[in-house]
Amino acid sequence: MATSSRIGARDLGQERIPLPTEGDLKRPIIVDALNVMHEGTYLGSDEHEKTLDCLTILPVMRYFVRRGHAVQIVIPSFCLDDHNSSRFSNNRFLRELEKHVGYVTRVKNKSDDDLIALMIARDTFGSVVSKDKFRDHRSLFPLLSEVSARNIFITYVTGNGSKYSEYDGDKFYLSPFKVKNLRKDQLYCSCGTTGYAAVKWEQLRDEEVKRIVQKIDVLLAIAEAYDAIYSGGILPKEHMFAKWNCLPRTLDDYDRLSIEMAYSRSVQLPDLLEGPFMSNEEARRIIEERKKAASRSRSTGNY
């Protein structure tokens, strides 16, 4: 992913996030996925468009996991259905996240996703990422008022025009975002306060943080690589897959190809890339180009 000092607003990366004190525990973060997708997809564009981009969820999850918070994605189940990919683009990446990482809660009815997010936050003493005020639920369930008072707002800002970008270790898609004006209790549960024992059970180990961030990074890299193919562009030389001879389509593909490339220095040729990425004709053209490249490599001895 390209890195630029120009990305975002002037105060991006200067959010003044409160620091924990001794004994503080990191609250679980529950992401109201539909709300976040609306915010992340429609910045500066026509809100009457019918498509929401599910890939906008991954940078948000990564942002909080990277800071040590357990993150739960709450999303209506129909958003992840393959036959709804025209309405919810890139939803296969959330299915990959669900399969290989977990932390995805499917909700049957769209009208219930807000309430489910609030109830998970209530039970885990977490905070919800959403700009929804949840007024209807607060009037029906007064006990949820304390939970909704911890809502975390993320604000999307105009970036440098790059679809995929990185700033200070955080990765962004479509638009960078910032988290501002946080109170300490939105992120941390202090020793002796209500819910401390429950929050303790939700703490992520360092190795789990690394595992989740690595999986998300691979998914974002796969998405960026196929976007480059669609647009006729090329990957920057620092991209994860810039020197790969074929591109993975899934995390299982990534694991398999990583093993194959570790054991073989020969040029890898892909199967026909049927499915959602390209036509058979385009796949055959790419394969023929790679065969020619493989032949040239063999003739020069550069295996």
mmCIF file of C-alpha atoms in Angstrom:
data_model
loop_
_atom_site.group_PDB
_atom_site.id
_atom_site.type_symbol
_atom_site.label_atom_id
_atom_site.label_comp_id
_atom_site.label_asym_id
_atom_site.label_seq_id
_atom_site.Cartn_x
_atom_site.Cartn_y
_atom_site.Cartn_z
ATOM 1 C CA MET A 1 0.000 0.000 0.000
ATOM 2 C CA ALA A 2 1.261 3.451 -0.836
ATOM 3 C CA THR A 3 2.341 5.625 2.045
ATOM 4 C CA SER A 4 1.985 9.388 1.860
ATOM 5 C CA SER A 5 2.552 12.222 4.293
ATOM 6 C CA ARG A 6 -0.224 14.124 2.494
ATOM 7 C CA ILE A 7 -2.955 11.711 3.441
ATOM 8 C CA GLY A 8 -5.997 12.946 5.279
ATOM 9 C CA ALA A 9 -6.667 16.085 7.235
ATOM 10 C CA ARG A 10 -3.909 17.966 9.017
ATOM 11 C CA ASP A 11 -4.744 16.421 12.357
ATOM 12 C CA LEU A 12 -4.837 12.822 11.112
ATOM 13 C CA GLY A 13 -2.732 10.833 13.520
ATOM 14 C CA GLN A 14 -3.054 13.535 16.177
ATOM 15 C CA GLU A 15 -6.289 12.340 17.714
ATOM 16 C CA ARG A 16 -5.102 12.727 21.297
ATOM 17 C CA ILE A 17 -6.395 9.318 22.277
ATOM 18 C CA PRO A 18 -6.392 8.966 26.084
ATOM 19 C CA LEU A 19 -3.649 6.785 27.515
ATOM 20 C CA PRO A 20 -4.398 4.008 30.007
ATOM 21 C CA THR A 21 -3.184 4.160 33.571
ATOM 22 C CA GLU A 22 -1.946 1.230 35.622
ATOM 23 C CA GLY A 23 -4.592 -1.472 35.951
ATOM 24 C CA ASP A 24 -6.781 -0.179 33.117
ATOM 25 C CA LEU A 25 -8.200 -2.804 30.758
ATOM 26 C CA LYS A 26 -9.046 -2.262 27.098
ATOM 27 C CA ARG A 27 -12.758 -2.396 26.434
ATOM 28 C CA PRO A 28 -14.091 -4.615 23.639
ATOM 29 C CA ILE A 29 -15.099 -2.673 20.540
ATOM 30 C CA ILE A 30 -18.321 -3.572 18.733
ATOM 31 C CA VAL A 31 -18.623 -2.278 15.164
ATOM 32 C CA ASP A 32 -22.082 -1.391 13.839
ATOM 33 C CA ALA A 33 -21.112 -2.537 10.345
ATOM 34 C CA LEU A 34 -23.988 -1.056 8.327
ATOM 35 C CA ASN A 35 -23.506 2.356 9.913
ATOM 36 C CA VAL A 36 -19.751 2.294 9.332
ATOM 37 C CA MET A 37 -20.191 1.133 5.721
ATOM 38 C CA HIS A 38 -22.539 4.042 5.018
ATOM 39 C CA GLU A 39 -20.024 6.497 6.468
ATOM 40 C CA GLY A 40 -17.007 4.946 4.765
ATOM 41 C CA THR A 41 -18.563 4.367 1.345
ATOM 42 C CA TYR A 42 -20.360 7.630 0.717
ATOM 43 C CA LEU A 43 -17.849 10.312 1.693
ATOM 44 C CA GLY A 44 -18.034 12.880 -1.075
ATOM 45 C CA SER A 45 -20.175 10.664 -3.308
ATOM 46 C CA ASP A 46 -23.818 10.155 -4.165
ATOM 47 C CA GLU A 47 -25.596 8.694 -1.147
ATOM 48 C CA HIS A 48 -28.381 7.530 -3.447
ATOM 49 C CA GLU A 49 -26.091 4.846 -4.855
ATOM 50 C CA LYS A 50 -27.273 1.341 -4.082
ATOM 51 C CA THR A 51 -23.944 -0.294 -3.249
ATOM 52 C CA LEU A 52 -22.165 -0.366 0.107
ATOM 53 C CA ASP A 53 -18.532 -1.445 0.255
ATOM 54 C CA CYS A 54 -17.874 -4.123 2.876
ATOM 55 C CA LEU A 55 -14.117 -3.651 2.605
ATOM 56 C CA THR A 56 -14.441 -0.399 4.577
ATOM 57 C CA ILE A 57 -14.912 -2.512 7.709
ATOM 58 C CA LEU A 58 -11.439 -4.073 7.642
ATOM 59 C CA PRO A 59 -9.379 -0.903 8.316
ATOM 60 C CA VAL A 60 -11.682 -0.011 11.222
ATOM 61 C CA MET A 61 -11.283 -3.443 12.792
ATOM 62 C CA ARG A 62 -7.527 -3.315 12.203
ATOM 63 C CA TYR A 63 -7.268 0.136 13.806
ATOM 64 C CA PHE A 64 -8.683 -1.021 17.136
ATOM 65 C CA VAL A 65 -7.150 -4.510 17.149
ATOM 66 C CA ARG A 66 -3.747 -2.967 16.515
ATOM 67 C CA ARG A 67 -4.260 -0.999 19.734
ATOM 68 C CA GLY A 68 -5.067 -4.183 21.630
ATOM 69 C CA HIS A 69 -8.883 -4.146 21.658
ATOM 70 C CA ALA A 70 -11.001 -7.206 20.937
ATOM 71 C CA VAL A 71 -13.311 -6.225 18.063
ATOM 72 C CA GLN A 72 -16.675 -7.747 17.158
ATOM 73 C CA ILE A 73 -18.338 -6.988 13.815
ATOM 74 C CA VAL A 74 -22.155 -6.959 13.927
ATOM 75 C CA ILE A 75 -23.755 -7.157 10.498
ATOM 76 C CA PRO A 76 -27.084 -8.301 9.002
ATOM 77 C CA SER A 77 -26.610 -11.740 7.481
ATOM 78 C CA PHE A 78 -27.989 -10.768 4.075
ATOM 79 C CA CYS A 79 -25.087 -8.335 3.604
ATOM 80 C CA LEU A 80 -22.721 -11.305 3.404
ATOM 81 C CA ASP A 81 -24.786 -13.422 1.016
ATOM 82 C CA ASP A 82 -22.953 -14.059 -2.253
ATOM 83 C CA HIS A 83 -26.057 -13.248 -4.302
ATOM 84 C CA ASN A 84 -26.126 -9.785 -2.680
ATOM 85 C CA SER A 85 -22.603 -8.863 -3.796
ATOM 86 C CA SER A 86 -24.019 -6.292 -6.228
ATOM 87 C CA ARG A 87 -25.547 -4.414 -3.280
ATOM 88 C CA PHE A 88 -22.697 -5.091 -0.862
ATOM 89 C CA SER A 89 -19.472 -5.059 -2.818
ATOM 90 C CA ASN A 90 -16.419 -6.911 -1.542
ATOM 91 C CA ASN A 91 -18.571 -8.882 0.889
ATOM 92 C CA ARG A 92 -16.452 -11.945 0.196
ATOM 93 C CA PHE A 93 -13.671 -10.336 2.241
ATOM 94 C CA LEU A 94 -15.923 -10.246 5.288
ATOM 95 C CA ARG A 95 -16.771 -13.893 4.679
ATOM 96 C CA GLU A 96 -13.032 -14.595 4.599
ATOM 97 C CA LEU A 97 -12.650 -12.652 7.836
ATOM 98 C CA GLU A 98 -15.477 -14.645 9.398
ATOM 99 C CA LYS A 99 -13.952 -17.959 8.290
ATOM 100 C CA HIS A 100 -10.317 -17.353 9.231
ATOM 101 C CA VAL A 101 -10.444 -14.772 12.024
ATOM 102 C CA GLY A 102 -13.920 -14.917 13.512
ATOM 103 C CA TYR A 103 -15.318 -12.021 15.531
ATOM 104 C CA VAL A 104 -18.232 -11.602 13.093
ATOM 105 C CA THR A 105 -21.789 -11.731 14.447
ATOM 106 C CA ARG A 106 -24.517 -12.211 11.848
ATOM 107 C CA VAL A 107 -27.958 -10.798 12.589
ATOM 108 C CA LYS A 108 -31.023 -12.183 10.814
ATOM 109 C CA ASN A 109 -33.057 -8.986 10.635
ATOM 110 C CA LYS A 110 -31.712 -5.588 9.607
ATOM 111 C CA SER A 111 -33.914 -3.915 12.203
ATOM 112 C CA ASP A 112 -32.171 -5.839 14.987
ATOM 113 C CA ASP A 113 -28.506 -5.137 14.234
ATOM 114 C CA ASP A 114 -28.336 -1.951 16.329
ATOM 115 C CA LEU A 115 -29.975 -3.634 19.301
ATOM 116 C CA ILE A 116 -27.697 -6.684 19.047
ATOM 117 C CA ALA A 117 -24.620 -4.438 18.932
ATOM 118 C CA LEU A 118 -25.800 -2.590 22.033
ATOM 119 C CA MET A 119 -26.572 -5.798 23.896
ATOM 120 C CA ILE A 120 -23.153 -7.270 23.106
ATOM 121 C CA ALA A 121 -21.600 -4.045 24.373
ATOM 122 C CA ARG A 122 -23.775 -4.221 27.484
ATOM 123 C CA ASP A 123 -22.802 -7.822 28.235
ATOM 124 C CA THR A 124 -19.076 -7.285 27.597
ATOM 125 C CA PHE A 125 -18.931 -3.702 28.935
ATOM 126 C CA GLY A 126 -17.653 -2.630 25.546
ATOM 127 C CA SER A 127 -18.145 0.395 23.301
ATOM 128 C CA VAL A 128 -19.967 0.577 19.964
ATOM 129 C CA VAL A 129 -18.458 2.230 16.887
ATOM 130 C CA SER A 130 -21.421 4.004 15.310
ATOM 131 C CA LYS A 131 -22.795 7.471 14.664
ATOM 132 C CA ASP A 132 -26.284 6.208 15.440
ATOM 133 C CA LYS A 133 -27.692 7.801 18.597
ATOM 134 C CA PHE A 134 -29.853 4.703 19.259
ATOM 135 C CA ARG A 135 -32.640 6.937 20.620
ATOM 136 C CA ASP A 136 -35.378 4.367 19.932
ATOM 137 C CA HIS A 137 -33.546 1.622 21.789
ATOM 138 C CA ARG A 138 -32.649 3.920 24.675
ATOM 139 C CA SER A 139 -36.297 4.808 25.207
ATOM 140 C CA LEU A 140 -37.350 1.151 25.134
ATOM 141 C CA PHE A 141 -34.387 -0.128 27.138
ATOM 142 C CA PRO A 142 -33.211 2.570 29.570
ATOM 143 C CA LEU A 143 -30.395 0.311 30.803
ATOM 144 C CA LEU A 144 -28.752 0.686 27.382
ATOM 145 C CA SER A 145 -28.327 4.447 27.830
ATOM 146 C CA GLU A 146 -25.060 3.948 29.688
ATOM 147 C CA VAL A 147 -23.804 1.732 26.881
ATOM 148 C CA SER A 148 -24.742 4.146 24.092
ATOM 149 C CA ALA A 149 -23.079 6.969 26.023
ATOM 150 C CA ARG A 150 -19.781 5.216 25.257
ATOM 151 C CA ASN A 151 -20.375 5.278 21.484
ATOM 152 C CA ILE A 152 -17.220 5.922 19.485
ATOM 153 C CA PHE A 153 -17.488 8.152 16.414
ATOM 154 C CA ILE A 154 -15.049 7.844 13.542
ATOM 155 C CA THR A 155 -14.854 10.681 11.046
ATOM 156 C CA TYR A 156 -13.850 10.077 7.438
ATOM 157 C CA VAL A 157 -11.782 12.770 5.781
ATOM 158 C CA THR A 158 -10.624 13.524 2.253
ATOM 159 C CA GLY A 159 -7.335 11.794 1.531
ATOM 160 C CA ASN A 160 -4.771 12.143 -1.243
ATOM 161 C CA GLY A 161 -6.800 10.318 -3.863
ATOM 162 C CA SER A 162 -5.293 6.886 -3.258
ATOM 163 C CA LYS A 163 -7.855 4.134 -2.845
ATOM 164 C CA TYR A 164 -5.506 2.220 -0.541
ATOM 165 C CA SER A 165 -3.294 4.189 1.792
ATOM 166 C CA GLU A 166 -1.300 3.995 4.993
ATOM 167 C CA TYR A 167 -0.419 6.507 7.666
ATOM 168 C CA ASP A 168 1.619 5.935 10.804
ATOM 169 C CA GLY A 169 1.010 2.180 10.751
ATOM 170 C CA ASP A 170 -2.755 2.415 10.158
ATOM 171 C CA LYS A 171 -4.211 1.319 6.831
ATOM 172 C CA PHE A 172 -7.159 2.915 5.077
ATOM 173 C CA TYR A 173 -9.477 2.138 2.192
ATOM 174 C CA LEU A 174 -11.359 4.691 0.068
ATOM 175 C CA SER A 175 -10.923 7.428 2.695
ATOM 176 C CA PRO A 176 -8.791 7.808 5.816
ATOM 177 C CA PHE A 177 -10.597 8.273 9.103
ATOM 178 C CA LYS A 178 -9.778 9.746 12.468
ATOM 179 C CA VAL A 179 -11.046 9.063 15.964
ATOM 180 C CA LYS A 180 -11.415 12.246 17.986
ATOM 181 C CA ASN A 181 -12.624 13.600 21.293
ATOM 182 C CA LEU A 182 -12.555 10.285 23.090
ATOM 183 C CA ARG A 183 -13.084 10.010 26.797
ATOM 184 C CA LYS A 184 -10.948 7.549 28.670
ATOM 185 C CA ASP A 185 -13.954 5.448 29.727
ATOM 186 C CA GLN A 186 -14.860 4.805 26.086
ATOM 187 C CA LEU A 187 -11.648 2.840 25.587
ATOM 188 C CA TYR A 188 -10.691 1.598 29.050
ATOM 189 C CA CYS A 189 -12.267 0.042 32.109
ATOM 190 C CA SER A 190 -10.506 1.114 35.303
ATOM 191 C CA CYS A 191 -9.836 -1.156 38.245
ATOM 192 C CA GLY A 192 -12.717 -1.114 40.708
ATOM 193 C CA THR A 193 -15.330 0.058 38.197
ATOM 194 C CA THR A 194 -18.389 -1.896 37.062
ATOM 195 C CA GLY A 195 -17.616 -4.677 34.619
ATOM 196 C CA TYR A 196 -13.892 -4.895 35.337
ATOM 197 C CA ALA A 197 -13.925 -8.683 35.774
ATOM 198 C CA ALA A 198 -15.932 -9.178 32.569
ATOM 199 C CA VAL A 199 -13.629 -6.927 30.555
ATOM 200 C CA LYS A 200 -10.632 -8.860 31.841
ATOM 201 C CA TRP A 201 -11.924 -11.949 30.030
ATOM 202 C CA GLU A 202 -12.032 -10.005 26.752
ATOM 203 C CA GLN A 203 -8.361 -8.986 26.649
ATOM 204 C CA LEU A 204 -6.429 -9.975 23.530
ATOM 205 C CA ARG A 205 -3.052 -11.629 23.803
ATOM 206 C CA ASP A 206 -0.212 -10.113 21.789
ATOM 207 C CA GLU A 207 -0.024 -13.133 19.490
ATOM 208 C CA GLU A 208 -3.754 -12.853 18.736
ATOM 209 C CA VAL A 209 -3.334 -9.174 17.876
ATOM 210 C CA LYS A 210 -0.532 -10.060 15.451
ATOM 211 C CA ARG A 211 -2.560 -12.896 13.921
ATOM 212 C CA ILE A 212 -5.630 -10.761 13.263
ATOM 213 C CA VAL A 213 -3.671 -7.805 11.878
ATOM 214 C CA GLN A 214 -1.703 -10.105 9.570
ATOM 215 C CA LYS A 215 -4.879 -11.708 8.197
ATOM 216 C CA ILE A 216 -6.463 -8.305 7.579
ATOM 217 C CA ASP A 217 -3.296 -7.058 5.871
ATOM 218 C CA VAL A 218 -3.364 -10.022 3.486
ATOM 219 C CA LEU A 219 -7.049 -9.450 2.671
ATOM 220 C CA LEU A 220 -6.446 -5.755 1.965
ATOM 221 C CA ALA A 221 -3.437 -6.656 -0.189
ATOM 222 C CA ILE A 222 -5.506 -9.164 -2.183
ATOM 223 C CA ALA A 223 -8.207 -6.543 -2.746
ATOM 224 C CA GLU A 224 -5.643 -3.956 -3.856
ATOM 225 C CA ALA A 225 -3.951 -6.407 -6.229
ATOM 226 C CA TYR A 226 -7.176 -7.290 -8.020
ATOM 227 C CA ASP A 227 -8.198 -3.633 -8.157
ATOM 228 C CA ALA A 228 -4.914 -2.999 -9.973
ATOM 229 C CA ILE A 229 -5.722 -5.786 -12.464
ATOM 230 C CA TYR A 230 -9.200 -4.368 -13.075
ATOM 231 C CA SER A 231 -7.888 -0.861 -13.704
ATOM 232 C CA GLY A 232 -5.012 -1.968 -15.914
ATOM 233 C CA GLY A 233 -2.484 -0.618 -13.430
ATOM 234 C CA ILE A 234 0.548 -2.209 -11.834
ATOM 235 C CA LEU A 235 1.375 -2.911 -8.222
ATOM 236 C CA PRO A 236 4.004 -0.776 -6.501
ATOM 237 C CA LYS A 237 7.245 -2.669 -5.999
ATOM 238 C CA GLU A 238 6.790 -2.667 -2.214
ATOM 239 C CA HIS A 239 3.398 -4.386 -2.465
ATOM 240 C CA MET A 240 3.101 -7.785 -0.811
ATOM 241 C CA PHE A 241 2.332 -9.514 -4.118
ATOM 242 C CA ALA A 242 4.471 -7.431 -6.490
ATOM 243 C CA LYS A 243 6.919 -10.302 -7.065
ATOM 244 C CA TRP A 244 4.417 -13.139 -6.914
ATOM 245 C CA ASN A 245 3.828 -15.076 -10.130
ATOM 246 C CA CYS A 246 0.132 -15.529 -9.434
ATOM 247 C CA LEU A 247 -2.301 -13.896 -7.083
ATOM 248 C CA PRO A 248 -4.199 -15.585 -4.249
ATOM 249 C CA ARG A 249 -7.951 -15.209 -4.229
ATOM 250 C CA THR A 250 -8.501 -16.292 -0.635
ATOM 251 C CA LEU A 251 -6.547 -16.690 2.584
ATOM 252 C CA ASP A 252 -6.379 -20.426 1.887
ATOM 253 C CA ASP A 253 -4.825 -19.609 -1.501
ATOM 254 C CA TYR A 254 -2.349 -17.318 0.213
ATOM 255 C CA ASP A 255 -1.261 -20.050 2.625
ATOM 256 C CA ARG A 256 -0.969 -22.628 -0.159
ATOM 257 C CA LEU A 257 0.997 -20.382 -2.510
ATOM 258 C CA SER A 258 3.272 -19.227 0.296
ATOM 259 C CA ILE A 259 4.209 -22.844 0.992
ATOM 260 C CA GLU A 260 4.664 -23.663 -2.705
ATOM 261 C CA MET A 261 6.861 -20.633 -3.289
ATOM 262 C CA ALA A 262 8.930 -21.444 -0.222
ATOM 263 C CA TYR A 263 9.726 -24.912 -1.604
ATOM 264 C CA SER A 264 10.076 -24.064 -5.293
ATOM 265 C CA ARG A 265 11.972 -21.317 -7.078
ATOM 266 C CA SER A 266 10.314 -22.059 -10.400
ATOM 267 C CA VAL A 267 7.813 -19.691 -11.926
ATOM 268 C CA GLN A 268 4.302 -20.443 -10.671
ATOM 269 C CA LEU A 269 1.544 -20.511 -13.263
ATOM 270 C CA PRO A 270 -2.038 -19.943 -12.094
ATOM 271 C CA ASP A 271 -5.109 -21.932 -12.927
ATOM 272 C CA LEU A 272 -7.692 -20.134 -15.007
ATOM 273 C CA LEU A 273 -8.939 -17.360 -12.796
ATOM 274 C CA GLU A 274 -12.639 -17.947 -13.223
ATOM 275 C CA GLY A 275 -15.201 -16.386 -10.961
ATOM 276 C CA PRO A 276 -15.621 -12.847 -9.772
ATOM 277 C CA PHE A 277 -12.278 -11.386 -10.830
ATOM 278 C CA MET A 278 -11.870 -11.566 -14.605
ATOM 279 C CA SER A 279 -13.084 -13.238 -17.755
ATOM 280 C CA ASN A 280 -11.588 -16.485 -19.013
ATOM 281 C CA GLU A 281 -10.135 -14.568 -21.968
ATOM 282 C CA GLU A 282 -8.334 -12.170 -19.658
ATOM 283 C CA ALA A 283 -7.094 -15.054 -17.519
ATOM 284 C CA ARG A 284 -5.730 -16.880 -20.585
ATOM 285 C CA ARG A 285 -3.955 -13.725 -21.756
ATOM 286 C CA ILE A 286 -2.250 -13.353 -18.367
ATOM 287 C CA ILE A 287 -1.274 -17.030 -18.322
ATOM 288 C CA GLU A 288 0.263 -16.767 -21.809
ATOM 289 C CA GLU A 289 2.262 -13.728 -20.715
ATOM 290 C CA ARG A 290 3.524 -15.621 -17.688
ATOM 291 C CA LYS A 291 4.438 -18.640 -19.814
ATOM 292 C CA LYS A 292 6.543 -16.376 -22.014
ATOM 293 C CA ALA A 293 8.151 -14.863 -18.919
ATOM 294 C CA ALA A 294 8.856 -18.349 -17.579
ATOM 295 C CA SER A 295 10.414 -19.382 -20.885
ATOM 296 C CA ARG A 296 12.658 -16.308 -20.927
ATOM 297 C CA SER A 297 13.688 -16.986 -17.330
ATOM 298 C CA ARG A 298 14.614 -20.568 -18.148
ATOM 299 C CA SER A 299 16.590 -19.571 -21.238
ATOM 300 C CA THR A 300 18.653 -17.101 -19.217
ATOM 301 C CA GLY A 301 18.981 -19.406 -16.226
ATOM 302 C CA ASN A 302 17.157 -17.012 -13.882
ATOM 303 C CA TYR A 303 14.861 -19.468 -12.126
#
